[in-house]
Coordinates of C-alpha atoms in Angstrom, one line a residue:
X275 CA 24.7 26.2 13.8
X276 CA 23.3 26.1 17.4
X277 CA 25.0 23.9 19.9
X278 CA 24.8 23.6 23.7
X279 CA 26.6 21.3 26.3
X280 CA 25.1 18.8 28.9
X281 CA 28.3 17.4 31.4
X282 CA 27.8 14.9 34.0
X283 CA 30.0 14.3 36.7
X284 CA 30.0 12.5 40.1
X285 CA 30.5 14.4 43.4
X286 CA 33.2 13.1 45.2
X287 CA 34.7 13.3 49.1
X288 CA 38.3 15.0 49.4
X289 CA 40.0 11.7 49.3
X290 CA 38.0 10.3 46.4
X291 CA 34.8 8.3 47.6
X292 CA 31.3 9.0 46.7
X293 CA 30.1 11.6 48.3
X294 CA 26.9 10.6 50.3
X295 CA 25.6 14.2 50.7
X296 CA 22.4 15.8 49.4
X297 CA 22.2 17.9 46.2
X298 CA 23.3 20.9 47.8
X299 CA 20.3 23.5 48.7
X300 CA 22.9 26.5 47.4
X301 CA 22.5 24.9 43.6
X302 CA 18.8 25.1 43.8
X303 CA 16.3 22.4 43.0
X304 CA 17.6 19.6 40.9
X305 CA 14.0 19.5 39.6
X306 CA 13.2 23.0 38.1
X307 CA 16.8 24.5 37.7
X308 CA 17.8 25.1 34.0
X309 CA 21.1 24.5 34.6
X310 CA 22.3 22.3 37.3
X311 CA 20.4 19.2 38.4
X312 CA 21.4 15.8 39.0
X313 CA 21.2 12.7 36.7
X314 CA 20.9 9.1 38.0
X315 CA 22.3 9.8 41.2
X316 CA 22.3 12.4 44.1
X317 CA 26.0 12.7 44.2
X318 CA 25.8 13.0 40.2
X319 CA 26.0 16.5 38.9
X320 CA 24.6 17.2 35.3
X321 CA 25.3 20.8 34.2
X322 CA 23.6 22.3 31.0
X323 CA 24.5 25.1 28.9
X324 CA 21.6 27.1 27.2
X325 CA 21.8 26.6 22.9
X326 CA 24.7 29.0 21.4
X327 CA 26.2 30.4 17.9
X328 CA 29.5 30.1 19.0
X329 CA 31.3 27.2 20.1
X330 CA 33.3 29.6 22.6
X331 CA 30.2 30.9 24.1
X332 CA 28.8 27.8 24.8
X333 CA 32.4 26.2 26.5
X334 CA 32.5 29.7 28.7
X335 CA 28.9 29.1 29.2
X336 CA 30.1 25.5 30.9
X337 CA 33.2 26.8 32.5
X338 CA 31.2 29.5 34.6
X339 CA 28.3 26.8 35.6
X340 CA 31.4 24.3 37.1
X341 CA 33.1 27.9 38.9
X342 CA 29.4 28.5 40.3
X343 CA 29.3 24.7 41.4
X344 CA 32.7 24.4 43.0
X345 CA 32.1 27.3 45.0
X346 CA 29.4 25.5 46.8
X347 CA 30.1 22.3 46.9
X348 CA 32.4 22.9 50.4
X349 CA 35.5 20.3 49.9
X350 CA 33.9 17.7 47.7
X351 CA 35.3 17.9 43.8
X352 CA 33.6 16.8 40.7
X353 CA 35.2 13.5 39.2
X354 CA 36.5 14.0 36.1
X355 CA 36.6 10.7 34.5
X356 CA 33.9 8.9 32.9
X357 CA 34.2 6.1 34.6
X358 CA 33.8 6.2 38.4
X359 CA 35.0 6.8 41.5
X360 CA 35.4 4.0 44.2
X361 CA 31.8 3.4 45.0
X362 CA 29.8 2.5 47.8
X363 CA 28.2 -1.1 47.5
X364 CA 25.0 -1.0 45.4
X365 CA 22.8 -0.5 47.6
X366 CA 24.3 2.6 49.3
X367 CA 24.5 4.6 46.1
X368 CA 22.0 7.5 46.5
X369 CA 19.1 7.8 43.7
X370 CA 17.8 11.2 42.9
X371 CA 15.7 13.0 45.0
X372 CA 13.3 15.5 43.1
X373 CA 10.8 16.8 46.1
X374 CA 7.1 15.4 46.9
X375 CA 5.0 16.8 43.5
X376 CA 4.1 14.1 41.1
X377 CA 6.6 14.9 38.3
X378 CA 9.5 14.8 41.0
X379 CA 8.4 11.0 42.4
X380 CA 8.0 9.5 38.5
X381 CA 11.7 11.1 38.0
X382 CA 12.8 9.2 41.3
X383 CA 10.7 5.8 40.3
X384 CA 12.2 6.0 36.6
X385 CA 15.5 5.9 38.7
X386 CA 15.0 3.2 41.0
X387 CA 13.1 0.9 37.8
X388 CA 16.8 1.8 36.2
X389 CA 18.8 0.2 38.8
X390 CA 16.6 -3.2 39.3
X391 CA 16.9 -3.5 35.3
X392 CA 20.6 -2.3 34.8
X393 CA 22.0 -2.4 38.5
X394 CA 23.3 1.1 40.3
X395 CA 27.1 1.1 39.2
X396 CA 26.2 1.4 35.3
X397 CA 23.7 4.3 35.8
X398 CA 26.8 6.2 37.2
X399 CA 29.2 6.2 34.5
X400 CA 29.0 10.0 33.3
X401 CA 29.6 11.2 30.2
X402 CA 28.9 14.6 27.6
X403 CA 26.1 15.2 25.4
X404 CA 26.5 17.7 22.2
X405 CA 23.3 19.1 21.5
X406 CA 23.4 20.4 17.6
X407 CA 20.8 22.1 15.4
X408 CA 21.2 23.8 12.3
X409 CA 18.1 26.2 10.8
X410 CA 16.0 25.0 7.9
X411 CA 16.6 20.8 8.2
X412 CA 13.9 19.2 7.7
X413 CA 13.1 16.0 9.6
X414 CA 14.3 13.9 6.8
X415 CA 17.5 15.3 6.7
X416 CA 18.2 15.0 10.5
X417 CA 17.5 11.7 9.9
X418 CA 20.1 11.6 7.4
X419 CA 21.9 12.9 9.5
X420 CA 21.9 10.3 12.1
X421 CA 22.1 7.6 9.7
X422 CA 25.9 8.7 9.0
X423 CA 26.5 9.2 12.4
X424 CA 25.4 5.7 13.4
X425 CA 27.7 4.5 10.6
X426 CA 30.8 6.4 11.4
X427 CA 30.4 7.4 15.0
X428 CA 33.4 4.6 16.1
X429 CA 35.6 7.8 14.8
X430 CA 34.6 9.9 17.7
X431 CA 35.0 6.5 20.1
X432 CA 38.1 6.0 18.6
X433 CA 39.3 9.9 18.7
X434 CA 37.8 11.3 22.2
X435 CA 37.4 8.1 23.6
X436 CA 39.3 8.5 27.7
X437 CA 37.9 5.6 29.7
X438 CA 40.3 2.3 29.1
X439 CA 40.2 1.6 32.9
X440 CA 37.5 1.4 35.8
X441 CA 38.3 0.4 39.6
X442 CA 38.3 -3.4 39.7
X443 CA 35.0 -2.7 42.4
X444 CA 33.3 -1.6 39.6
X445 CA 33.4 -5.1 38.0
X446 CA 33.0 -7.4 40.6
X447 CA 30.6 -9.8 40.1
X448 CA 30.6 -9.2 36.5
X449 CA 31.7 -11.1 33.3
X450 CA 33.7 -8.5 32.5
X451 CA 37.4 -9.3 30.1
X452 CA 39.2 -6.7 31.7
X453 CA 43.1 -7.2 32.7
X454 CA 44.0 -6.3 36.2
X455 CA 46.6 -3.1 36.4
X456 CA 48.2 -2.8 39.8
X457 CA 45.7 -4.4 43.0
X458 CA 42.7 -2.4 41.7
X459 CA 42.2 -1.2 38.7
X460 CA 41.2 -2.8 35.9
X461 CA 41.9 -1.9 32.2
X462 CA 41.8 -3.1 28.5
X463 CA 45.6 -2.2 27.6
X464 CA 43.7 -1.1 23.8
X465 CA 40.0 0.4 24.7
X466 CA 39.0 3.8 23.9
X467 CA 35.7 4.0 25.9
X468 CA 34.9 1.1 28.2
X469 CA 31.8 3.7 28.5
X470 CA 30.7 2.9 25.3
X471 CA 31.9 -0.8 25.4
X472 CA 29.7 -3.5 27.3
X473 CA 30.5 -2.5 31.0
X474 CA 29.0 0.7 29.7
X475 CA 25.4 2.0 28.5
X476 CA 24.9 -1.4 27.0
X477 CA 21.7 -3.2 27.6
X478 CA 20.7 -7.2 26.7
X479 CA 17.2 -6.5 26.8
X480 CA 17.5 -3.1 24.6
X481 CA 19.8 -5.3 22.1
X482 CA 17.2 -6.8 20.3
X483 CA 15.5 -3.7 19.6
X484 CA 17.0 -3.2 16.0
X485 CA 15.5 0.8 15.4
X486 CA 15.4 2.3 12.3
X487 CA 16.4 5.6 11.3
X488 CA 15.1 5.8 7.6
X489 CA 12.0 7.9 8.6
X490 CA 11.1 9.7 12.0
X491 CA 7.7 7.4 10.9
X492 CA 9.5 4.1 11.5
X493 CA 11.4 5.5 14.2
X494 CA 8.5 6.5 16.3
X495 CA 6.5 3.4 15.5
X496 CA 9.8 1.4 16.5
X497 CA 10.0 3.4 19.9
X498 CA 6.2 2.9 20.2
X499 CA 6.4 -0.8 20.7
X500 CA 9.4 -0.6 23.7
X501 CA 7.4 1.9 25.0
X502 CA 3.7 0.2 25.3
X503 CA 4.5 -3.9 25.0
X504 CA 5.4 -5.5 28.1
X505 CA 8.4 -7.1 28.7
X506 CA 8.6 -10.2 30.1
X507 CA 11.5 -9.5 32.4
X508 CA 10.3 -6.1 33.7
X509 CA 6.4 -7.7 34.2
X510 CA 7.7 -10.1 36.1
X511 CA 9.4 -7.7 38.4
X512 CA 6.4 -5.6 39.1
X513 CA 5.4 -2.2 39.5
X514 CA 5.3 -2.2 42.8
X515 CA 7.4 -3.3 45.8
X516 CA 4.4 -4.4 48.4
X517 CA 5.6 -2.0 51.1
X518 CA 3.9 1.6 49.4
X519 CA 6.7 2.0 47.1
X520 CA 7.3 1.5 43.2
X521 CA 10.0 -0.7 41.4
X522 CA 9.5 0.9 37.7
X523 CA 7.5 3.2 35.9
X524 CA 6.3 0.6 34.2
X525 CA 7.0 -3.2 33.1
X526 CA 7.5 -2.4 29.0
X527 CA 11.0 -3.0 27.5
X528 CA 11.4 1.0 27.9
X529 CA 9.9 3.4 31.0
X530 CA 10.4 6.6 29.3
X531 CA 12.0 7.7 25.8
X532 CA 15.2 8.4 27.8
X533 CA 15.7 5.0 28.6
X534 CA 16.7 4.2 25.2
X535 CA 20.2 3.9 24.6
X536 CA 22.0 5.1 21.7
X537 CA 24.9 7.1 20.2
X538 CA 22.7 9.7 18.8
X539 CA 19.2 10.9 19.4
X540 CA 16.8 13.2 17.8
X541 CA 15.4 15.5 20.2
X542 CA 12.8 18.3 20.3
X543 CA 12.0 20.4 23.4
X544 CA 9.1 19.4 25.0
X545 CA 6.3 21.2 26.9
X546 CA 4.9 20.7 30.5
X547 CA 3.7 17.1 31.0
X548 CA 4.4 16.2 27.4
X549 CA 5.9 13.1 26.7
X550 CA 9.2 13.2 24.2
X551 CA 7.6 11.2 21.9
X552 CA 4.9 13.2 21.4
X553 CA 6.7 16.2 20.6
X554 CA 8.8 14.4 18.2
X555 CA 5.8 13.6 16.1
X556 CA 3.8 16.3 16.1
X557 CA 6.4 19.3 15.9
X558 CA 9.5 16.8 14.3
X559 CA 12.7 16.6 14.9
X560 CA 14.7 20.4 16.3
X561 CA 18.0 19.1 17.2
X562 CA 20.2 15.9 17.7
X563 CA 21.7 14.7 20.9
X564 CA 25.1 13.3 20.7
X565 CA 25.6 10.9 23.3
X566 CA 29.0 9.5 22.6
X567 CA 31.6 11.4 23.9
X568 CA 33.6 10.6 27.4
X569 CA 34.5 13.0 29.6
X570 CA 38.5 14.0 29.0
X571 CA 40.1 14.2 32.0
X572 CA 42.5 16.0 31.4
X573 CA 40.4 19.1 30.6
X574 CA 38.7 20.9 33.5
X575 CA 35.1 21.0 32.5
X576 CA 36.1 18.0 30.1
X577 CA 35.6 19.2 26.9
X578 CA 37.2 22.1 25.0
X579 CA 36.7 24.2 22.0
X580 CA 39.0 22.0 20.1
X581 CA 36.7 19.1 20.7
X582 CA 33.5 20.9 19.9
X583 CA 34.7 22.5 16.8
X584 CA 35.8 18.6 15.4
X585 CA 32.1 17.6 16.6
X586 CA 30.7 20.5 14.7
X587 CA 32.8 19.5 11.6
X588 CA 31.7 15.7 11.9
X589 CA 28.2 16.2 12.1
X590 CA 28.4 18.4 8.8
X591 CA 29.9 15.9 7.0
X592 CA 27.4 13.9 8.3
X593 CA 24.7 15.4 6.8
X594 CA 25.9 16.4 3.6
X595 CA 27.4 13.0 3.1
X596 CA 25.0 10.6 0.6
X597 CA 23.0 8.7 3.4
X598 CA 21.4 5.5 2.1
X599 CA 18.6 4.0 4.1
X600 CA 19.4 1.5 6.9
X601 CA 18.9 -2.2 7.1
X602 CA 18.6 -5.1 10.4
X603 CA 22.1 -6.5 9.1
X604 CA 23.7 -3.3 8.9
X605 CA 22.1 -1.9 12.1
X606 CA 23.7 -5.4 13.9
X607 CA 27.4 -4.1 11.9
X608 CA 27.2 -1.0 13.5
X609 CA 26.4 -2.6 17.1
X610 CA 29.6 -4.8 16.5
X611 CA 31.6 -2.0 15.2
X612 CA 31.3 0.1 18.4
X613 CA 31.7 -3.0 20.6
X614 CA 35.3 -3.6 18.9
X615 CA 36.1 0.1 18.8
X616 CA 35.1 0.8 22.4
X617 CA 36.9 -2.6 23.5
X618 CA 40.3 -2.7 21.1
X619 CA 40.0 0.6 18.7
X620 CA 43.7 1.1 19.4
X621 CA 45.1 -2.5 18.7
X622 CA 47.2 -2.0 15.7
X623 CA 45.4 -3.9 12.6
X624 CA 42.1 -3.6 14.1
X625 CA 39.1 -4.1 11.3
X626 CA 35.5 -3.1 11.4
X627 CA 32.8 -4.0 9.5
X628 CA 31.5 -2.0 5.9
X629 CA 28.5 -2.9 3.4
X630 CA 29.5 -6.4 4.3
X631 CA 33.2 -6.4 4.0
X632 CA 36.2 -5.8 6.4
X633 CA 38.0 -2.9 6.5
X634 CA 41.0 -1.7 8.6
X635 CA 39.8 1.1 11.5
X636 CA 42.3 3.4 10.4
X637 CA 42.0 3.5 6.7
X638 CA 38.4 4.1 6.9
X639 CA 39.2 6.7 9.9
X640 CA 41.6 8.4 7.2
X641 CA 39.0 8.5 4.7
X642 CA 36.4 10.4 6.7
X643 CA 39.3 13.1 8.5
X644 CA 40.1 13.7 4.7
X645 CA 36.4 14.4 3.9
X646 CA 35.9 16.7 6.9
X647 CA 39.1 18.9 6.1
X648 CA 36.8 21.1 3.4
X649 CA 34.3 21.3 5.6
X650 CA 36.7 22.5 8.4
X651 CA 38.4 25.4 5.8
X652 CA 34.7 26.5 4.8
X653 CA 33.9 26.6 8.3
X654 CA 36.8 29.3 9.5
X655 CA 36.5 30.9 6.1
X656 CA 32.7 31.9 7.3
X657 CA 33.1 32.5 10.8
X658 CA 36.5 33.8 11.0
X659 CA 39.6 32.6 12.8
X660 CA 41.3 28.9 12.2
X661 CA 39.9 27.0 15.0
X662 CA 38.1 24.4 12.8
X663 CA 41.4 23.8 10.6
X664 CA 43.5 23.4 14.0
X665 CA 40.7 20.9 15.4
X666 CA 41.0 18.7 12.2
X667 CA 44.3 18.7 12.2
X668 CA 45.0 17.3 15.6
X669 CA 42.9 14.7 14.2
X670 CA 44.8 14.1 11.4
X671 CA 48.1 13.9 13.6
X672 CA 46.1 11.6 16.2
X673 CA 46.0 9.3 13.2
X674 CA 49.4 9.3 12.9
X675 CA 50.4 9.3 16.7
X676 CA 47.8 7.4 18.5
X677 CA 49.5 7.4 21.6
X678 CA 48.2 11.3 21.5
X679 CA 44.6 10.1 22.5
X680 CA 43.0 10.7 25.4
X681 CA 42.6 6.8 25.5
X682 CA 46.4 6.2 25.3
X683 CA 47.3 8.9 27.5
X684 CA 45.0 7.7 30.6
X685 CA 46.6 4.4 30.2
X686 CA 50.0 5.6 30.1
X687 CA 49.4 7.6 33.1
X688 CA 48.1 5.1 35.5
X689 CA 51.2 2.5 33.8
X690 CA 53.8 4.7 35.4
X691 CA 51.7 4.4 38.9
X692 CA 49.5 1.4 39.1
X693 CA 49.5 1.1 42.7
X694 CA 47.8 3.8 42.3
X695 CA 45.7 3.1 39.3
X696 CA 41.9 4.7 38.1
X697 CA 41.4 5.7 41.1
X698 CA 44.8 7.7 42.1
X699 CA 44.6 8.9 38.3
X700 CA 40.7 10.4 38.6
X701 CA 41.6 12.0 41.8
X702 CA 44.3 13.7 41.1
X703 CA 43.2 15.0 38.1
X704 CA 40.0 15.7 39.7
X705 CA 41.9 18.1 42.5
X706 CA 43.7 19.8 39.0
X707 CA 40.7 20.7 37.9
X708 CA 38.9 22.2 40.6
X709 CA 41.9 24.3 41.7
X710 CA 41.9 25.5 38.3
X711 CA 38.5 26.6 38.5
X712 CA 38.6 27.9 41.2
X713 CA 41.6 30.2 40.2
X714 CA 39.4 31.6 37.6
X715 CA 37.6 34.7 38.2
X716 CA 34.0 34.9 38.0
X717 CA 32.1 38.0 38.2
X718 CA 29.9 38.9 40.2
X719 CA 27.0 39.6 38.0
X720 CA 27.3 36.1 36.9
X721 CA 27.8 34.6 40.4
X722 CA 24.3 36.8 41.1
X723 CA 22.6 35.4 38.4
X724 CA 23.3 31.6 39.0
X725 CA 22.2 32.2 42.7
X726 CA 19.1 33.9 41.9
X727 CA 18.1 31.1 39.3
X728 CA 18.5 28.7 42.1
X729 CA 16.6 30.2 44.6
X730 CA 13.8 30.8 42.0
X731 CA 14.3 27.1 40.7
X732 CA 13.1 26.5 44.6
X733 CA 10.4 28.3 44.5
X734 CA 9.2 26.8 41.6
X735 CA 9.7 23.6 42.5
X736 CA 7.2 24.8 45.9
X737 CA 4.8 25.9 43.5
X738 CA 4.6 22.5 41.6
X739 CA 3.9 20.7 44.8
X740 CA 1.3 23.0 45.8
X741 CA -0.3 22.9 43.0
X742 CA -0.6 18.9 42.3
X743 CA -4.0 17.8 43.0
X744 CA -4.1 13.4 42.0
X745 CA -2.7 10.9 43.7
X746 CA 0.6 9.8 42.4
X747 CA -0.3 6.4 41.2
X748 CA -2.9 7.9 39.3
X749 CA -0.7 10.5 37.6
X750 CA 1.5 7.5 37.2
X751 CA -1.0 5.6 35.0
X752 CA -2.3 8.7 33.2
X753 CA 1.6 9.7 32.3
X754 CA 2.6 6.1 31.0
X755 CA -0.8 6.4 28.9
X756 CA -0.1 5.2 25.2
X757 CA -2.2 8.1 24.2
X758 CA -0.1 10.3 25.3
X759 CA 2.3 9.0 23.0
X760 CA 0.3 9.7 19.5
X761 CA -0.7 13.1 17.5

């Protein structure tokens, strides 16, 4: 098994505000640098791990990157919460900047089409992907793969979820359910993973785009449509603002492949200029994404091994689980099973939704953990030590225990000070964090290496400026080509 780690996290001030600064210059160029760039935002850090054998590597891998990071992010922190810090209002939250070529404006445009469709706040909610190969699948089995995922992913919600609660700034002006806690937080008293949940990565437009995942065939073709057809909405908003600049990429139901929101994604690396897509069909599937998982925040870089190991675990039972093809009903199932986990996957008697029947959260939970636990003794009896066996059982005893979830420990936390609420709770554990990190020792070879990728990611990012010859809106239209999208 291969796996590697991609983190986001907002950069915040001291005292827990957004911070309004620039990607710092030390991290290099949030356009070319392999490991640390920025997602939606300029204050918002993403931090990637190269693919590794072993899950330690690839968590030491992430630690080092956030020891690199907080020693040159002067006094601001990283948040370690999923959902965010007090923000400034919409308008003042900083999109990504990604330098004057061509490749870095259609980055910043994709940003700013992402905020007139889903609003700002949304786009910076931060979470972990789990990047996960294993040699010799074919694409049919990925897709089996995902299949099972999509069907029992509300475990992971229910198991890792840590984001009950969200400032009550966050959801002004929404329709939003929530109960207040103290004068400005507010929480659902049950949620795992308001992230996951409707406040979260949700989109009403993207809701009636019912993909299949029988076939990377149907899949493509499925993608295909939101990717070419416009959408009424998004035509009606334009391309263009009238003063030189750009609203969207484009006016279809999706701008890019990464607009597409789901738990799980099959993902191959892609080549200069080509378009995700692309690569997908011509070269098939080379590893899945796994999009689903909060940040903990009570774990420095906001995963662990413990975590990872359980994921690995999971995602083999996935696959060697019988995965019958999909259908529109039970695609619509799954949709209402996250929404209940995300919102109430703690409230005692909860039931989701199976081949049509109901069925209680935690006896179907029981029946997977069960499944996974000789997966989990094969796993340690191959590579050695009993990580995988510890990892399941804390799941087991989560089942038990619930109040030993992240989930129920965030909530319990800001209970015992809700003047102080999400935001006292992020902050504090944000400043745990980075003084932890910053205790740790990093070697200099390491520290040498990180700084001279940086200053090379600068360079490069020089070079592809130079180098661009077309104007951007002509890139613009050649890159959002439908050709580009075929074999």
């Amino acid at each position: 098994m291969r796996r590697g780690i991609e983190k986001e996290s907002l950069r915040t001030t001291p005292s827990g505000q957004l911070a309004l600064t620039p990607h710092p210059i030390a991290l290099g160029s949030a356009l070319t640098n392999p490991h640390i760039t920025t997602d939606f935002s300029e204050s918002q850090l993403e931090l990637v791990t190269g693919a590794h054998t072993s899950v330690a590597d690839a968590v030491a891998e992430l630690t080092r990157i956030h020891q690199f990071v907080y020693r040159h992010i002067g006094s601001e922190q990283l948040w370690v919460s999923s959902m965010p810090c007090d923000l400034p209002p919409d308008a003042g939250i900083p999109i990504g900047q990604y330098g004057a070529s061509n490749v870095g404006q259609a980055k910043r445009v994709y940003r700013i089409g992402l905020a007139n469709r889903y609003g700002p706040r949304m786009q910076t909610i931060s979470g972990i992907h789990y990047n996960w190969s294993l040699p010799g699948l074919s694409n049919d089995d990925y897709f089996a793969l995902i299949r099972n995922f999509r069907r029992q992913s509300f475990l992971l919600l229910w198991l890792f979820g840590a984001s009950p609660a969200t400032t009550a700034g966050f959801v002004e002006g929404l329709p939003h359910g929530l109960q207040p806690l103290g004068g400005q937080t507010m929480v659902l008293p049950h949620a795992t993973s308001l992230r996951m949940g409707r406040l979260g990565y949700q989109s009403d437009a993207q809701s009636a785009l019912a993909v299949s995942y029988n076939c990377l065939k149907g899949y493509a073709g499925s993608l295909q449509g939101a990717l070419t057809k416009p959408y009424p909405a998004y035509e009606a908003m334009g391309i263009h603002d009238g003063a030189g600049g750009y609203k969207q990429l484009s006016t279809s139901l999706l701008q890019i492949e990464n607009e597409f929101y789901s738990t799980i994604r099959p993902k191959r690396v892609i080549q200069s200029g080509e378009r995700p897509l692309h690569a997908l069909r011509e070269r098939g599937v080379e590893y899945v994404e796994v999009r689903c998982m909060d940040l903990n925040p009570f774990l420095p870089v906001g995963i662990d091994e413990a975590t990872a190991r359980f994921l690995d675990t999971f995602l083999l039972h996935c696959l060697l689980s019988d995965s019958p093809p999909d259908t529109p009903d039970e695609i619509a199932a799954l949709g209402r099973n996250q929404q209940s986990t995300a919102a109430r996957g703690r409230e005692p008697g909860l039931h989701l939704e199976r081949d049509g029947q109901p069925v209680l959260l935690t006896d179907w939970a029981r029946e997977i953990v069960a499944a996974c636990l000789p997966i989990a003794e094969r796993l340690d009896a191959t590579l050695g030590g009993a990580g995988y066996r510890q990892a399941w059982e804390a799941a087991s005893a989560a089942l038990d225990d619930p109040s030993r979830l992240p989930s129920a420990a965030v909530v319990a936390a800001m209970a015992q000070d809700p003047a102080s609420g999400h935001a006292g709770f992020g902050l504090a554990r944000s400043i745990l964090a980075r003084d932890a990190l910053l205790g740790l020792e990093l070697p200099n070879s390491v520290a040498t290496r990180f700084a001279q990728q940086a200053a090379a990611s600068i360079e490069e990012q020089a070079g592809i400026e130079a180098a661009d010859t077309l104007p951007f809106e002509a890139f613009r239209q050649d890159y959002m080509s439908p050709e580009h999208l075929v074999v």
